[in-house]
Short mmCIF file of N, CA and C in Angstrom, two decimals:
data_model
loop_
_atom_site.label_atom_id
_atom_site.label_comp_id
_atom_site.label_asym_id
_atom_site.label_seq_id
_atom_site.Cartn_x
_atom_site.Cartn_y
_atom_site.Cartn_z
N MET M 1 39.45 1.64 13.17
CA MET M 1 38.12 1.70 12.64
C MET M 1 38.14 1.27 11.18
N LYS M 2 37.21 0.43 10.80
CA LYS M 2 37.15 -0.11 9.45
C LYS M 2 36.57 0.93 8.50
N PRO M 3 37.23 1.20 7.36
CA PRO M 3 36.70 2.20 6.43
C PRO M 3 35.43 1.69 5.75
N ILE M 4 34.53 2.61 5.45
CA ILE M 4 33.30 2.27 4.76
C ILE M 4 33.60 2.15 3.28
N THR M 5 33.27 1.00 2.72
CA THR M 5 33.53 0.78 1.30
C THR M 5 32.33 1.24 0.49
N PRO M 6 32.56 1.76 -0.71
CA PRO M 6 31.43 2.20 -1.53
C PRO M 6 30.61 1.02 -2.02
N ILE M 7 29.37 1.25 -2.30
CA ILE M 7 28.48 0.20 -2.79
C ILE M 7 28.85 -0.12 -4.23
N THR M 8 29.10 -1.37 -4.49
CA THR M 8 29.44 -1.78 -5.85
C THR M 8 28.18 -2.03 -6.68
N GLU M 9 27.05 -2.24 -5.99
CA GLU M 9 25.80 -2.51 -6.69
C GLU M 9 25.07 -1.23 -7.07
N LYS M 10 25.72 -0.07 -6.99
CA LYS M 10 25.08 1.22 -7.26
C LYS M 10 24.41 1.21 -8.63
N GLU M 11 25.05 0.60 -9.62
CA GLU M 11 24.49 0.56 -10.96
C GLU M 11 23.19 -0.24 -10.99
N ASN M 12 23.04 -1.18 -10.07
CA ASN M 12 21.86 -2.05 -10.06
C ASN M 12 20.68 -1.43 -9.32
N LEU M 13 20.88 -0.37 -8.57
CA LEU M 13 19.80 0.24 -7.80
C LEU M 13 19.16 1.38 -8.58
N SER M 14 17.85 1.34 -8.68
CA SER M 14 17.14 2.43 -9.35
C SER M 14 16.94 3.57 -8.35
N ASP M 15 16.51 4.71 -8.85
CA ASP M 15 16.23 5.85 -7.98
C ASP M 15 15.13 5.52 -6.98
N ILE M 16 14.14 4.76 -7.42
CA ILE M 16 13.05 4.36 -6.53
C ILE M 16 13.57 3.48 -5.41
N GLN M 17 14.46 2.54 -5.73
CA GLN M 17 15.04 1.67 -4.71
C GLN M 17 15.89 2.47 -3.73
N ILE M 18 16.68 3.41 -4.23
CA ILE M 18 17.51 4.25 -3.36
C ILE M 18 16.63 5.05 -2.42
N ASP M 19 15.54 5.62 -2.96
CA ASP M 19 14.61 6.36 -2.11
C ASP M 19 14.00 5.47 -1.04
N ARG M 20 13.66 4.24 -1.39
CA ARG M 20 13.07 3.31 -0.42
C ARG M 20 14.09 2.92 0.64
N ILE M 21 15.34 2.71 0.26
CA ILE M 21 16.38 2.39 1.23
C ILE M 21 16.56 3.54 2.22
N ILE M 22 16.58 4.76 1.71
CA ILE M 22 16.72 5.94 2.58
C ILE M 22 15.52 6.02 3.52
N GLU M 23 14.33 5.79 3.00
CA GLU M 23 13.13 5.82 3.83
C GLU M 23 13.20 4.76 4.93
N MET M 24 13.60 3.56 4.57
CA MET M 24 13.71 2.48 5.55
C MET M 24 14.79 2.78 6.59
N ALA M 25 15.89 3.39 6.15
CA ALA M 25 16.97 3.72 7.08
C ALA M 25 16.53 4.78 8.10
N TRP M 26 15.67 5.70 7.69
CA TRP M 26 15.18 6.73 8.61
C TRP M 26 14.14 6.20 9.58
N GLU M 27 13.42 5.14 9.21
CA GLU M 27 12.39 4.58 10.09
C GLU M 27 13.03 3.93 11.31
N ASP M 28 12.50 4.22 12.47
CA ASP M 28 13.07 3.68 13.71
C ASP M 28 12.86 2.18 13.85
N ARG M 29 11.73 1.67 13.41
CA ARG M 29 11.42 0.26 13.61
C ARG M 29 12.08 -0.66 12.60
N THR M 30 12.57 -0.13 11.50
CA THR M 30 13.14 -0.97 10.45
C THR M 30 14.61 -1.24 10.74
N PRO M 31 14.96 -2.48 11.08
CA PRO M 31 16.37 -2.80 11.35
C PRO M 31 17.17 -2.92 10.06
N PHE M 32 18.47 -2.85 10.20
CA PHE M 32 19.34 -2.99 9.04
C PHE M 32 19.18 -4.37 8.40
N ASP M 33 18.79 -5.36 9.19
CA ASP M 33 18.57 -6.70 8.65
C ASP M 33 17.44 -6.72 7.62
N ALA M 34 16.43 -5.88 7.81
CA ALA M 34 15.32 -5.81 6.84
C ALA M 34 15.82 -5.23 5.52
N ILE M 35 16.69 -4.24 5.59
CA ILE M 35 17.25 -3.65 4.38
C ILE M 35 18.15 -4.67 3.67
N LYS M 36 18.91 -5.42 4.46
CA LYS M 36 19.77 -6.46 3.88
C LYS M 36 18.92 -7.55 3.22
N PHE M 37 17.82 -7.93 3.87
CA PHE M 37 16.94 -8.95 3.33
C PHE M 37 16.33 -8.50 2.01
N GLN M 38 15.88 -7.26 1.95
CA GLN M 38 15.18 -6.79 0.77
C GLN M 38 16.10 -6.34 -0.36
N PHE M 39 17.20 -5.67 -0.02
CA PHE M 39 18.06 -5.09 -1.06
C PHE M 39 19.47 -5.69 -1.11
N GLY M 40 19.83 -6.51 -0.13
CA GLY M 40 21.15 -7.13 -0.13
C GLY M 40 22.28 -6.20 0.28
N LEU M 41 21.95 -5.09 0.96
CA LEU M 41 22.97 -4.13 1.40
C LEU M 41 23.27 -4.31 2.88
N SER M 42 24.53 -4.39 3.22
CA SER M 42 24.93 -4.50 4.62
C SER M 42 24.76 -3.15 5.31
N GLU M 43 24.93 -3.14 6.62
CA GLU M 43 24.83 -1.89 7.38
C GLU M 43 25.86 -0.87 6.88
N ALA M 44 27.08 -1.33 6.60
CA ALA M 44 28.12 -0.42 6.09
C ALA M 44 27.73 0.15 4.72
N ASP M 45 27.10 -0.68 3.88
CA ASP M 45 26.66 -0.21 2.57
C ASP M 45 25.56 0.85 2.71
N VAL M 46 24.65 0.63 3.66
CA VAL M 46 23.58 1.60 3.89
C VAL M 46 24.17 2.92 4.38
N LYS M 47 25.13 2.84 5.29
CA LYS M 47 25.79 4.05 5.79
C LYS M 47 26.48 4.81 4.65
N ALA M 48 27.15 4.07 3.77
CA ALA M 48 27.83 4.71 2.64
C ALA M 48 26.81 5.35 1.69
N LEU M 49 25.71 4.65 1.44
CA LEU M 49 24.67 5.19 0.57
C LEU M 49 24.07 6.46 1.19
N MET M 50 23.79 6.42 2.47
CA MET M 50 23.21 7.60 3.15
C MET M 50 24.19 8.77 3.10
N LYS M 51 25.46 8.49 3.31
CA LYS M 51 26.46 9.57 3.28
C LYS M 51 26.55 10.18 1.88
N ARG M 52 26.43 9.34 0.86
CA ARG M 52 26.53 9.82 -0.50
C ARG M 52 25.27 10.58 -0.94
N GLU M 53 24.09 10.12 -0.51
CA GLU M 53 22.83 10.65 -1.02
C GLU M 53 22.28 11.83 -0.20
N LEU M 54 22.62 11.92 1.08
CA LEU M 54 22.09 12.99 1.93
C LEU M 54 23.05 14.16 2.04
N LYS M 55 22.51 15.30 2.43
CA LYS M 55 23.38 16.42 2.78
C LYS M 55 24.16 16.00 4.02
N PHE M 56 25.34 16.58 4.22
CA PHE M 56 26.18 16.17 5.33
C PHE M 56 25.48 16.38 6.67
N SER M 57 24.78 17.50 6.83
CA SER M 57 24.09 17.76 8.10
C SER M 57 22.98 16.73 8.34
N SER M 58 22.27 16.34 7.30
CA SER M 58 21.23 15.32 7.42
C SER M 58 21.85 13.96 7.76
N TYR M 59 22.98 13.68 7.14
CA TYR M 59 23.68 12.42 7.42
C TYR M 59 24.12 12.38 8.88
N LYS M 60 24.65 13.47 9.39
CA LYS M 60 25.08 13.52 10.81
C LYS M 60 23.90 13.28 11.74
N LEU M 61 22.77 13.93 11.46
CA LEU M 61 21.57 13.73 12.29
C LEU M 61 21.12 12.28 12.24
N TRP M 62 21.15 11.69 11.06
CA TRP M 62 20.74 10.30 10.93
C TRP M 62 21.67 9.37 11.70
N ARG M 63 22.97 9.60 11.60
CA ARG M 63 23.94 8.74 12.31
C ARG M 63 23.74 8.82 13.82
N GLU M 64 23.52 10.05 14.34
CA GLU M 64 23.27 10.20 15.78
C GLU M 64 22.00 9.45 16.17
N ARG M 65 20.99 9.54 15.34
CA ARG M 65 19.72 8.87 15.62
C ARG M 65 19.89 7.36 15.60
N VAL M 66 20.61 6.84 14.63
CA VAL M 66 20.82 5.39 14.52
C VAL M 66 21.62 4.86 15.70
N GLU M 67 22.63 5.59 16.11
CA GLU M 67 23.47 5.14 17.22
C GLU M 67 22.67 5.01 18.52
N SER M 68 21.69 5.88 18.72
CA SER M 68 20.93 5.85 19.97
C SER M 68 19.64 5.03 19.86
N CYS M 69 19.33 4.53 18.68
CA CYS M 69 18.08 3.80 18.44
C CYS M 69 18.30 2.31 18.67
N LYS M 70 17.58 1.75 19.62
CA LYS M 70 17.75 0.34 19.95
C LYS M 70 17.04 -0.59 18.97
N THR M 71 16.12 -0.06 18.19
CA THR M 71 15.36 -0.93 17.29
C THR M 71 16.02 -1.10 15.93
N LYS M 72 17.08 -0.35 15.63
CA LYS M 72 17.75 -0.48 14.33
C LYS M 72 18.64 -1.71 14.26
N HIS M 73 19.03 -2.23 15.40
CA HIS M 73 19.89 -3.42 15.44
C HIS M 73 19.11 -4.53 16.15
N VAL M 74 18.94 -5.64 15.47
CA VAL M 74 18.14 -6.74 16.00
C VAL M 74 18.67 -7.21 17.35
N ALA M 75 19.98 -7.23 17.53
CA ALA M 75 20.56 -7.71 18.78
C ALA M 75 20.19 -6.81 19.96
N LYS M 76 19.92 -5.54 19.72
CA LYS M 76 19.58 -4.60 20.79
C LYS M 76 18.08 -4.49 21.05
N ARG M 77 17.28 -5.13 20.22
CA ARG M 77 15.82 -5.01 20.33
C ARG M 77 15.28 -5.66 21.58
N VAL M 78 14.17 -5.16 22.05
CA VAL M 78 13.46 -5.72 23.19
C VAL M 78 12.80 -7.02 22.75
N GLU M 79 12.76 -7.99 23.63
CA GLU M 79 12.10 -9.26 23.32
C GLU M 79 10.65 -8.98 22.94
N GLY M 80 10.16 -9.71 21.97
CA GLY M 80 8.77 -9.56 21.57
C GLY M 80 8.58 -8.72 20.33
N ILE M 81 9.57 -7.93 19.94
CA ILE M 81 9.47 -7.17 18.69
C ILE M 81 10.12 -8.03 17.62
N ASP M 82 9.29 -8.65 16.81
CA ASP M 82 9.82 -9.56 15.80
C ASP M 82 9.36 -9.20 14.39
N ARG M 83 8.92 -7.96 14.21
CA ARG M 83 8.48 -7.54 12.89
C ARG M 83 9.29 -6.33 12.44
N PHE M 84 9.28 -6.06 11.15
CA PHE M 84 10.05 -4.97 10.58
C PHE M 84 9.26 -3.66 10.55
N LYS M 85 7.94 -3.76 10.65
CA LYS M 85 7.13 -2.54 10.58
C LYS M 85 6.00 -2.64 11.59
N CYS M 86 5.41 -1.52 11.89
CA CYS M 86 4.29 -1.46 12.81
C CYS M 86 3.13 -2.26 12.22
N ASN M 87 2.42 -3.01 13.04
CA ASN M 87 1.32 -3.81 12.53
C ASN M 87 0.14 -2.96 12.09
N LEU M 88 0.13 -1.67 12.42
CA LEU M 88 -0.92 -0.76 11.98
C LEU M 88 -0.58 -0.08 10.66
N GLN M 89 0.67 -0.20 10.23
CA GLN M 89 1.12 0.44 8.99
C GLN M 89 0.54 -0.28 7.79
N ARG M 90 0.07 0.48 6.82
CA ARG M 90 -0.47 -0.13 5.60
C ARG M 90 0.66 -0.77 4.79
N ALA M 91 0.28 -1.71 3.97
CA ALA M 91 1.28 -2.36 3.11
C ALA M 91 1.94 -1.33 2.20
N ILE M 92 3.24 -1.44 2.04
CA ILE M 92 4.00 -0.50 1.22
C ILE M 92 4.24 -1.14 -0.14
N THR M 93 3.99 -0.40 -1.20
CA THR M 93 4.21 -0.94 -2.53
C THR M 93 5.70 -1.14 -2.76
N ASN M 94 6.03 -2.09 -3.57
CA ASN M 94 7.42 -2.45 -3.90
C ASN M 94 8.20 -2.93 -2.69
N ASN M 95 7.52 -3.41 -1.66
CA ASN M 95 8.19 -3.88 -0.47
C ASN M 95 7.96 -5.38 -0.35
N LYS M 96 9.01 -6.17 -0.55
CA LYS M 96 8.89 -7.62 -0.52
C LYS M 96 8.35 -8.11 0.82
N ILE M 97 8.73 -7.44 1.90
CA ILE M 97 8.39 -7.91 3.22
C ILE M 97 6.89 -7.86 3.44
N SER M 98 6.21 -6.83 2.98
CA SER M 98 4.77 -6.71 3.21
C SER M 98 3.95 -7.64 2.32
N LYS M 99 4.59 -8.26 1.33
CA LYS M 99 3.85 -9.12 0.40
C LYS M 99 4.00 -10.60 0.72
N ARG M 100 4.47 -10.92 1.88
CA ARG M 100 4.64 -12.33 2.25
C ARG M 100 3.33 -13.01 2.41
#
């Protein structure tokens, strides 16, 4: 198993950005590719950030949820789901994706 490397861009992320990454990671519809597109963090980087920022019990719950969630990985998604967020969701501030 490949070890998770710490995020080297930690100094570049503000508290607001870290909060947004955590929020996006918890959302079922938001794939890791959306986080990579917006913040440049790989799936391993997001996992390391979540492990560092969350309580261990919360991190465990999140990991179990991510492993069983088919929408977090684009390759596992059902055909026809080609967006990062629900089309009924309001635009999120500071989110590059909603400002296209």
